Amino acid sequence: MGNLFAQTAMANVAARHTTSLNGKWQAIIDPTDVGTWRQVWKEPIAQKKTDFFEYSFEGGPMLNVPGDFNTQMPELTYLEGTVWYKKAFQSTKNTGKRLFLHFGAVNYMATVYLNGNKIGSHEGGFTPFQIEITDFVKQGDNALVVKANNQRLKDGIPGQGYDWFNYGGITRDVNLIQTNDTYIDDYCIQLKKHSKNEVAGWVKVIGSNLNQNVRIIIPEMNINYKTKTKSNGLAEVTFKASCKLWSPENPTLYKVIIQSETDTVSDEIGFRSIETNGSKILLNGKPIFFKGVNIHEEAALKAAKATSEADALTLLTQAKELGCNLVRLAHYPHNEYMVKLAEKMGIMVWDEIPVYQNIEFSTPGVTQKMSLMLREMIKRDRNRCGVVIWSIANETYTTTPGRDKALIDLSKECRQLDSTRLITTVTCNQGYDKNTVNVWDPIFNYVDIISVNEYIGWYVPWQGKPEDTKWKLVNNDKPVILSEFGGEALYGNKVGPTDEANSWSEEYQEQIYKDQTEMFQHVPNLAGLCPWILADFRSLSRLQPVYQKGWNRKGLLSDKGEKKKAWYVMKKYYESIK
Ligand code: GCB
């Protein structure tokens, strides 16, 4: 069946007619990927007495889906390679219906086989994809095999080096989705840019009946809006709506029913406006300061990939307790539970794709991957009013060939896909000239927010008194977010002089935060903060054998959820901002 690629997943899987394929899957552990030439997905059956096969799903280990494979068996801890997964499922052929396989995410490369045939593949560990199986599925028993490979690739996104744990496998939910022949693939229902009472969007149907009447029903607002698709299946949506605006204080969501003649999808949507005015960020027309925190998709206390709504609740409750009104979901799109729950809890979301540090921008195919990941993320989250920022990259370098053009093009594509949210890119290219921080990267001319990672007091020593630090900006007319700052400390560690970085002491980290809060007062255009990071997280690049032990210890919380001294500094600072 050749080199088939998966499709970008339809929006809002939770509202579809689904059958979950979560649970125990059979597995073949294949670190050297021999299964590819042995073609394990064919699952041959011995015909003669002399036949034998050196592989089988039967009698092998079982893995939980969703879940990373690394934390499910000790021998998989450091695996960056192939695991084959198998799930048998029953299906009934329904005339006039279509069937899709939907994966929330598989890290990093997924190759999917059904009943012995390859049906699709997908690259990228943090975004959903779907494969239509209407024509491949059999009445009765079906065998689904997925090759999940989390090998790091030079031309991957992210590339080979990154400071988080490379959790592999089928890390998010798997569902079968049944639709009618023509179904609602995607929609966008949100306030028009700069408006607080006008909805502007669209609905897209896919299938053989592209000419359809479409309705948007919002019972609580007494809205029953009618529109029609054009011959391309796209219906424009525009109507007045007097709604309670969504905000962290009042995270109002409305039930919104999107209905075509052949499909209905129900969502909970909030309405708010987000924009900048000079150096200010305005939510619903009023200046807002982003009290943020960085979070990795790692389950608190479990040292494993976060996979469930309960995991999301724990992380977001911690962020709330710190006083946050925003979470930066670093450095890749987190699972949908996280985004939806944040919105319900009144926490704004910064969504980001894993264009991280040393990306091979000029290697053929790389910019296409970036753009696909961006489209997959936006398609999944565009109806989440909680998402206020799309971030297209973290810590890229002007010296990397092709970087400027790639990011400029991506920022334009992002704006074209969604002109309502704020777009940013994060850099750490600033210069330090005595006590002046010089933010010079011209890439900021193409985005709405200047986001700077500075680790003054940790990677970069203070050059004078924190409050005397001066900042020079490449563009004075844009808001600034300090998107990362902090330092490492092992919770409870009492060894060594606390005024030395090498002590890994809470006191040293606490002092960094105290100095930082002094400096914040003097950062021009400061509109938000995201300390690095909510909690200690696993990272194989952290080799210090006594204090780090494979963990990045910059958490305000330990990996056990204990509050370090710096937590209280940051919390107090957020409390002081009204
Ligand atoms: C950074 C990166 C982040 C790292 C962090 C660190 O600048 O954006 O991914 O984990 O620094 O701890 O060094």
Short mmCIF file of N, CA, C and O and ligand atoms in Angstrom, two decimals, residues 163 331 356 394-395 453 455 459 484 532 537 542 552 554, ligand 1:
data_model
loop_
_atom_site.label_atom_id
_atom_site.label_comp_id
_atom_site.label_asym_id
_atom_site.label_seq_id
_atom_site.Cartn_x
_atom_site.Cartn_y
_atom_site.Cartn_z
N ASP A 163 16.40 18.88 26.50
CA ASP A 163 16.52 18.74 27.94
C ASP A 163 15.20 18.27 28.57
O ASP A 163 14.64 18.93 29.42
N HIS A 331 7.70 21.81 25.89
CA HIS A 331 8.14 22.59 24.75
C HIS A 331 7.48 22.05 23.50
O HIS A 331 8.06 22.02 22.43
N TYR A 356 13.01 23.35 18.70
CA TYR A 356 13.77 23.56 19.94
C TYR A 356 15.28 23.56 19.65
O TYR A 356 15.81 22.59 19.11
N ASN A 394 11.52 27.58 20.39
CA ASN A 394 12.21 27.90 21.64
C ASN A 394 13.72 27.87 21.43
O ASN A 394 14.26 26.85 20.97
N GLU A 395 14.36 28.96 21.75
CA GLU A 395 15.83 29.04 21.77
C GLU A 395 16.47 28.57 20.46
O GLU A 395 17.27 27.64 20.45
N ASN A 453 14.39 33.95 27.29
CA ASN A 453 14.87 33.06 28.35
C ASN A 453 16.17 33.64 28.88
O ASN A 453 17.14 33.80 28.13
N TYR A 455 18.79 33.32 32.24
CA TYR A 455 19.07 32.59 33.49
C TYR A 455 20.08 33.38 34.30
O TYR A 455 21.08 32.84 34.75
N TYR A 459 23.03 30.45 34.78
CA TYR A 459 24.00 30.28 33.68
C TYR A 459 24.81 31.55 33.44
O TYR A 459 25.93 31.50 32.96
N GLU A 484 11.70 32.18 30.63
CA GLU A 484 12.42 31.22 31.48
C GLU A 484 13.45 31.97 32.31
O GLU A 484 14.18 32.83 31.79
N TRP A 532 11.16 28.94 35.24
CA TRP A 532 11.51 27.58 34.83
C TRP A 532 11.89 26.80 36.06
O TRP A 532 12.95 27.04 36.58
N PHE A 537 12.05 17.76 36.72
CA PHE A 537 11.63 16.81 35.68
C PHE A 537 12.82 15.99 35.22
O PHE A 537 13.98 16.40 35.34
N ARG A 542 21.19 15.60 32.45
CA ARG A 542 21.58 16.11 33.78
C ARG A 542 22.34 15.02 34.52
O ARG A 542 21.76 14.13 35.14
N ASN A 552 16.44 17.38 36.03
CA ASN A 552 16.65 18.83 36.02
C ASN A 552 15.97 19.34 37.29
O ASN A 552 14.77 19.16 37.47
N LYS A 554 15.47 22.37 38.47
CA LYS A 554 15.05 23.78 38.53
C LYS A 554 13.61 23.93 38.99
O LYS A 554 13.07 25.04 38.99
C1 GCB B 1 16.42 26.36 28.63
C2 GCB B 1 15.51 25.48 27.86
C3 GCB B 1 14.87 24.43 28.72
C4 GCB B 1 15.89 23.84 29.66
C5 GCB B 1 16.39 24.95 30.57
C6 GCB B 1 17.48 24.50 31.55
O1 GCB B 1 16.77 27.43 28.25
O2 GCB B 1 14.54 26.20 27.13
O3 GCB B 1 14.30 23.45 27.91
O4 GCB B 1 15.40 22.79 30.39
O5 GCB B 1 16.93 25.97 29.80
O6 GCB B 1 17.15 24.01 32.60
O7 GCB B 1 18.64 24.66 31.21
#
